[in-house]
Amino acid sequence: MAEILQKDGTWVFDGDALRLTPGRDKNVSLLRRSLGELVVPLGALAGVSFEQGKKTGRLRLRLRDGSDPLLHATGGRLAEPHDPYQLVVESDRYGVAEYFVEEVRNSLLLDQVPADPVDSYLLPGPAVPLSVSAGDGTASFDGEQIRLEWNWKTEDAKAAAGPRTLAVTDLAAVEWYPAAGLENGYLRFTVKNAPTKAPPKYDPNSVELWGFKKDPLMALVAAAVQARLPHPAAASKDVRQPELKALAAPAAAEDGHDALLRRLRELGELHRTGVLTDDEFTMAKQAILKRM
């Protein structure tokens, strides 16, 4: 077992999983404290690193793409202080941090954990129910429904419709963007078959964010909802199925052996140029071989 204790938090590795506990220091972000302890299975890791600085260093975990709904919902937009997969290390603990990295890397090698993306979440996402007030409203989520309520700062046109209740089953996507510079951020829910281009200020399915202290907490709502939506890799595969069938099925007039061979060559070229993934190429090729 490897363990490192710092004011920023405590990381423990038992060979099968990492337990990440945020510290109680006043400098630990509100998002990390609200998220609480995380248990990251070894199979969700793509790598680990340690960067030394003059006064402090930083441990970083790199998770496999698609394994964590929080990382998917935030899309790399979480600033360093809010990232639960980073740990500030004091200079007198550099040796411990290096030992920690070595232990995790050895386990990744021994277990032959691949670094490629996954097609299902390996972490559960933030616990529910949860409720966050920031920007022009409050977003609450109980695991099945999202409720949006407005405050005195909400644009009249949006507040006039009153509170909104959205079922997870009716959603196509959820997005979280932090405020940056003069651009406001938002938490937006996209309802199936009802896309909108309205700015978050006027969109009744969005909470507008202005860059205040509690804004990052809206990322927890986004992550909890994302964990209950279809995994993006699975959704992408379902969308591509009709395309693959079309590629594998020549027109009736071309049902001959030569036409099928031409179609195989076309598929090979699409695979070589990266248009088709290995799995998609194999699926379409097998469909043609059956016809031959």
Coordinates of C-alpha atoms in Angstrom, one line a residue:
M1 CA 0.0 0.0 0.0
A2 CA 1.2 3.5 -0.8
E3 CA -0.1 6.7 1.0
I4 CA 0.6 10.4 0.9
L5 CA -0.9 12.8 3.4
Q6 CA -0.9 16.6 2.6
K7 CA -2.8 19.7 3.6
D8 CA -4.3 19.6 0.1
G9 CA -5.6 16.0 0.7
T10 CA -4.7 12.4 1.2
W11 CA -4.2 9.8 -1.5
V12 CA -4.1 6.1 -0.6
F13 CA -3.4 3.2 -3.1
D14 CA -4.1 -0.4 -2.1
G15 CA -3.2 -2.1 -5.3
D16 CA -6.8 -2.2 -6.7
A17 CA -8.0 1.3 -6.3
L18 CA -7.0 4.8 -5.3
R19 CA -8.9 6.6 -2.5
L20 CA -8.7 10.4 -2.9
T21 CA -9.8 12.4 0.1
P22 CA -9.8 16.3 -0.1
G23 CA -8.0 18.1 2.7
R24 CA -9.6 20.4 5.3
D25 CA -7.2 23.3 4.6
K26 CA -8.9 26.6 3.7
N27 CA -7.2 26.6 0.3
V28 CA -9.0 23.4 -0.8
S29 CA -11.7 24.4 -3.3
L30 CA -15.4 24.3 -2.4
L31 CA -16.0 21.9 -5.4
R32 CA -13.5 19.3 -4.1
R33 CA -14.8 19.5 -0.5
S34 CA -18.4 19.1 -1.8
L35 CA -17.5 16.2 -4.1
G36 CA -15.9 14.4 -1.1
E37 CA -13.9 11.2 -1.2
L38 CA -13.4 9.5 -4.6
V39 CA -12.6 5.9 -5.1
V40 CA -10.9 5.4 -8.5
P41 CA -10.5 1.7 -9.6
L42 CA -7.1 0.9 -11.1
G43 CA -8.9 0.0 -14.4
A44 CA -10.0 3.6 -14.8
L45 CA -6.4 4.9 -14.9
A46 CA -4.4 5.8 -18.0
G47 CA -1.4 7.1 -16.1
V48 CA 0.1 9.0 -13.2
S49 CA 2.8 11.6 -12.9
F50 CA 4.6 13.9 -10.5
E51 CA 5.9 17.4 -11.3
Q52 CA 8.4 19.0 -9.0
G53 CA 8.5 22.8 -8.3
K54 CA 10.7 25.0 -6.2
K55 CA 8.2 25.1 -3.3
T56 CA 5.6 22.6 -4.1
G57 CA 5.0 19.8 -6.6
R58 CA 1.9 18.3 -8.1
L59 CA 0.7 14.7 -8.4
R60 CA -1.6 14.1 -11.4
L61 CA -3.8 11.2 -12.3
R62 CA -4.8 10.7 -15.9
L63 CA -8.0 8.8 -16.4
R64 CA -9.0 6.8 -19.4
D65 CA -11.3 8.8 -21.7
G66 CA -15.0 8.1 -21.0
S67 CA -14.4 6.6 -17.5
D68 CA -15.6 9.5 -15.4
P69 CA -18.8 11.5 -15.9
L70 CA -17.3 14.5 -14.1
L71 CA -14.5 14.8 -16.6
H72 CA -16.8 14.3 -19.5
A73 CA -19.3 16.9 -18.3
T74 CA -16.5 19.5 -17.7
G75 CA -14.6 18.7 -20.8
G76 CA -11.2 19.7 -19.4
R77 CA -12.6 23.1 -18.3
L78 CA -12.1 22.6 -14.6
A79 CA -9.4 24.9 -13.3
E80 CA -6.5 23.3 -11.4
P81 CA -7.7 24.2 -7.9
H82 CA -11.0 22.3 -8.6
D83 CA -9.5 19.2 -10.3
P84 CA -9.9 16.3 -7.9
Y85 CA -7.3 14.3 -9.8
Q86 CA -4.5 16.7 -8.8
L87 CA -2.7 16.9 -5.4
V88 CA -0.4 19.7 -4.2
V89 CA 2.7 18.1 -2.6
E90 CA 5.0 20.0 -0.2
S91 CA 8.7 19.8 -1.0
D92 CA 9.6 17.7 2.0
R93 CA 7.3 14.9 0.6
Y94 CA 8.8 14.7 -2.9
G95 CA 10.3 11.3 -2.2
V96 CA 7.0 9.9 -0.9
A97 CA 5.3 11.3 -4.1
E98 CA 7.8 9.6 -6.3
Y99 CA 7.3 6.3 -4.5
F100 CA 3.5 6.7 -4.8
V101 CA 3.9 7.1 -8.6
E102 CA 6.2 4.1 -8.9
E103 CA 3.7 1.9 -7.0
V104 CA 0.8 2.9 -9.2
R105 CA 2.7 2.5 -12.4
N106 CA 4.0 -0.9 -11.4
S107 CA 0.4 -2.0 -10.7
L108 CA -0.8 -0.7 -14.1
L109 CA 2.0 -2.7 -15.8
L110 CA 1.3 -5.9 -13.8
D111 CA -2.4 -5.7 -14.4
Q112 CA -1.8 -4.8 -18.0
V113 CA -4.4 -2.0 -17.8
P114 CA -4.9 -0.4 -21.3
A115 CA -4.9 3.3 -21.7
D116 CA -7.5 3.4 -24.5
P117 CA -11.0 4.9 -24.0
V118 CA -13.8 3.0 -22.4
D119 CA -17.5 2.7 -23.5
S120 CA -19.0 2.8 -20.0
Y121 CA -18.5 4.9 -16.9
L122 CA -16.2 3.3 -14.3
L123 CA -16.9 5.9 -11.7
P124 CA -20.5 6.6 -10.4
G125 CA -20.4 10.4 -10.5
P126 CA -21.4 12.8 -7.6
A127 CA -23.9 11.5 -5.1
V128 CA -27.5 12.6 -5.2
P129 CA -29.7 14.3 -4.2
L130 CA -27.9 17.6 -4.6
S131 CA -28.8 21.2 -5.0
V132 CA -26.7 24.2 -6.1
S133 CA -27.5 27.9 -6.1
A134 CA -25.4 30.0 -8.4
G135 CA -25.8 32.7 -11.1
D136 CA -29.4 33.3 -11.9
G137 CA -30.9 30.2 -10.4
T138 CA -30.9 26.9 -8.4
A139 CA -30.4 23.5 -10.0
S140 CA -31.6 20.5 -8.0
F141 CA -31.3 16.8 -9.0
D142 CA -32.7 13.7 -7.3
G143 CA -31.4 11.1 -9.7
E144 CA -34.4 11.2 -11.9
Q145 CA -35.5 14.8 -12.3
I146 CA -33.8 18.2 -12.5
R147 CA -35.6 21.2 -11.0
L148 CA -34.6 24.7 -12.1
E149 CA -35.7 27.6 -9.9
W150 CA -35.0 31.3 -10.6
N151 CA -34.0 34.2 -8.4
W152 CA -34.4 38.0 -8.5
K153 CA -31.4 38.3 -10.9
T154 CA -33.0 36.1 -13.5
E155 CA -34.1 37.8 -16.8
D156 CA -37.8 38.5 -16.7
A157 CA -38.5 36.6 -19.9
K158 CA -37.0 33.4 -18.4
A159 CA -38.4 33.8 -14.9
A160 CA -41.9 34.4 -16.2
A161 CA -42.2 30.7 -17.2
G162 CA -41.7 29.8 -13.5
P163 CA -39.7 26.8 -12.2
R164 CA -38.8 24.0 -14.7
T165 CA -38.8 20.3 -14.1
L166 CA -36.9 18.1 -16.5
A167 CA -36.8 14.3 -16.5
V168 CA -33.5 12.7 -17.3
T169 CA -35.2 10.4 -19.8
D170 CA -36.2 13.5 -21.8
L171 CA -32.6 14.9 -22.1
A172 CA -30.3 14.6 -25.0
A173 CA -27.3 16.3 -23.3
V174 CA -26.0 18.4 -20.5
E175 CA -23.3 21.0 -20.8
W176 CA -21.3 23.0 -18.2
Y177 CA -19.1 26.0 -19.1
P178 CA -17.3 28.3 -16.6
A179 CA -17.3 32.0 -17.0
A180 CA -14.1 33.2 -18.8
G181 CA -13.1 36.8 -19.1
L182 CA -16.1 38.8 -20.2
E183 CA -18.0 35.7 -21.3
N184 CA -20.5 34.3 -18.8
G185 CA -20.7 30.5 -18.2
Y186 CA -23.7 28.3 -18.0
L187 CA -25.3 24.9 -17.1
R188 CA -27.5 23.9 -20.0
F189 CA -29.8 20.9 -20.4
T190 CA -30.7 20.0 -24.0
V191 CA -34.2 18.4 -24.4
K192 CA -34.6 15.7 -27.0
N193 CA -35.9 17.0 -30.3
A194 CA -35.9 20.6 -28.9
P195 CA -32.5 22.1 -29.5
T196 CA -32.2 25.9 -28.9
K197 CA -29.8 28.6 -29.8
A198 CA -31.1 31.0 -27.2
P199 CA -28.4 32.5 -24.9
P200 CA -28.4 31.0 -21.4
K201 CA -29.7 34.3 -20.2
Y202 CA -33.0 33.6 -21.9
D203 CA -33.0 29.8 -22.1
P204 CA -35.4 28.3 -19.6
N205 CA -33.4 25.1 -19.6
S206 CA -30.2 26.9 -18.6
V207 CA -28.6 28.5 -15.6
E208 CA -26.4 31.5 -16.4
L209 CA -23.1 31.7 -14.4
W210 CA -21.2 34.9 -13.8
G211 CA -17.9 33.6 -12.4
F212 CA -18.7 33.6 -8.6
K213 CA -17.4 31.2 -6.0
K214 CA -20.2 28.6 -6.3
D215 CA -20.2 28.4 -10.1
P216 CA -18.0 25.3 -10.2
L217 CA -20.5 23.4 -8.0
M218 CA -22.8 23.4 -11.0
A219 CA -20.3 21.0 -12.6
L220 CA -21.4 18.5 -10.0
V221 CA -25.0 18.7 -11.1
A222 CA -23.9 18.3 -14.7
A223 CA -21.8 15.2 -13.8
A224 CA -24.5 13.6 -11.8
V225 CA -26.9 14.0 -14.7
Q226 CA -24.3 12.8 -17.2
A227 CA -23.7 9.6 -15.2
R228 CA -27.4 8.7 -15.9
L229 CA -27.4 9.6 -19.6
P230 CA -26.3 7.0 -22.3
H231 CA -22.5 6.8 -22.4
P232 CA -21.3 8.9 -25.4
A233 CA -19.3 6.0 -26.8
A234 CA -22.4 3.8 -26.8
A235 CA -24.5 6.5 -28.3
S236 CA -22.0 7.2 -31.1
K237 CA -21.9 3.5 -31.9
D238 CA -25.7 3.3 -32.2
V239 CA -25.7 6.4 -34.5
R240 CA -23.1 4.8 -36.8
Q241 CA -25.0 1.5 -37.1
P242 CA -27.2 2.7 -40.1
E243 CA -24.1 4.1 -41.8
L244 CA -22.2 0.8 -41.5
K245 CA -25.2 -1.1 -42.8
A246 CA -25.3 1.2 -45.8
L247 CA -21.6 0.7 -46.5
A248 CA -21.9 -3.1 -46.2
A249 CA -24.9 -3.4 -48.5
P250 CA -24.4 -2.6 -52.2
A251 CA -27.4 -1.7 -54.4
A252 CA -29.4 -4.6 -55.8
A253 CA -27.9 -4.1 -59.2
E254 CA -24.4 -4.5 -57.8
D255 CA -25.1 -7.7 -55.9
G256 CA -22.5 -9.6 -57.9
H257 CA -19.2 -11.0 -56.7
D258 CA -17.2 -8.2 -58.4
A259 CA -19.4 -5.5 -56.8
L260 CA -18.8 -7.0 -53.3
L261 CA -15.1 -7.1 -53.9
R262 CA -15.2 -3.4 -54.9
R263 CA -17.1 -2.6 -51.7
L264 CA -14.4 -4.5 -49.6
R265 CA -11.7 -2.3 -51.2
E266 CA -13.7 0.8 -50.5
L267 CA -14.1 -0.2 -46.9
G268 CA -10.3 -0.9 -46.6
E269 CA -9.6 2.6 -47.9
L270 CA -12.0 4.2 -45.4
H271 CA -10.3 2.2 -42.6
R272 CA -6.8 3.2 -43.7
T273 CA -7.7 6.9 -43.8
G274 CA -9.2 6.7 -40.3
V275 CA -12.9 7.3 -41.4
L276 CA -13.8 3.8 -39.9
T277 CA -12.5 2.5 -36.6
D278 CA -11.2 -1.1 -36.3
D279 CA -14.5 -2.3 -34.9
E280 CA -16.6 -0.5 -37.5
F281 CA -14.4 -1.9 -40.3
T282 CA -14.6 -5.4 -39.0
M283 CA -18.4 -5.2 -38.6
A284 CA -18.9 -3.9 -42.1
K285 CA -16.4 -6.4 -43.7
Q286 CA -18.1 -9.4 -42.0
A287 CA -21.5 -8.3 -43.4
I288 CA -20.0 -8.3 -46.9
L289 CA -18.2 -11.6 -46.5
K290 CA -21.5 -13.2 -45.5
R291 CA -23.1 -12.0 -48.8
M292 CA -20.2 -13.6 -50.7

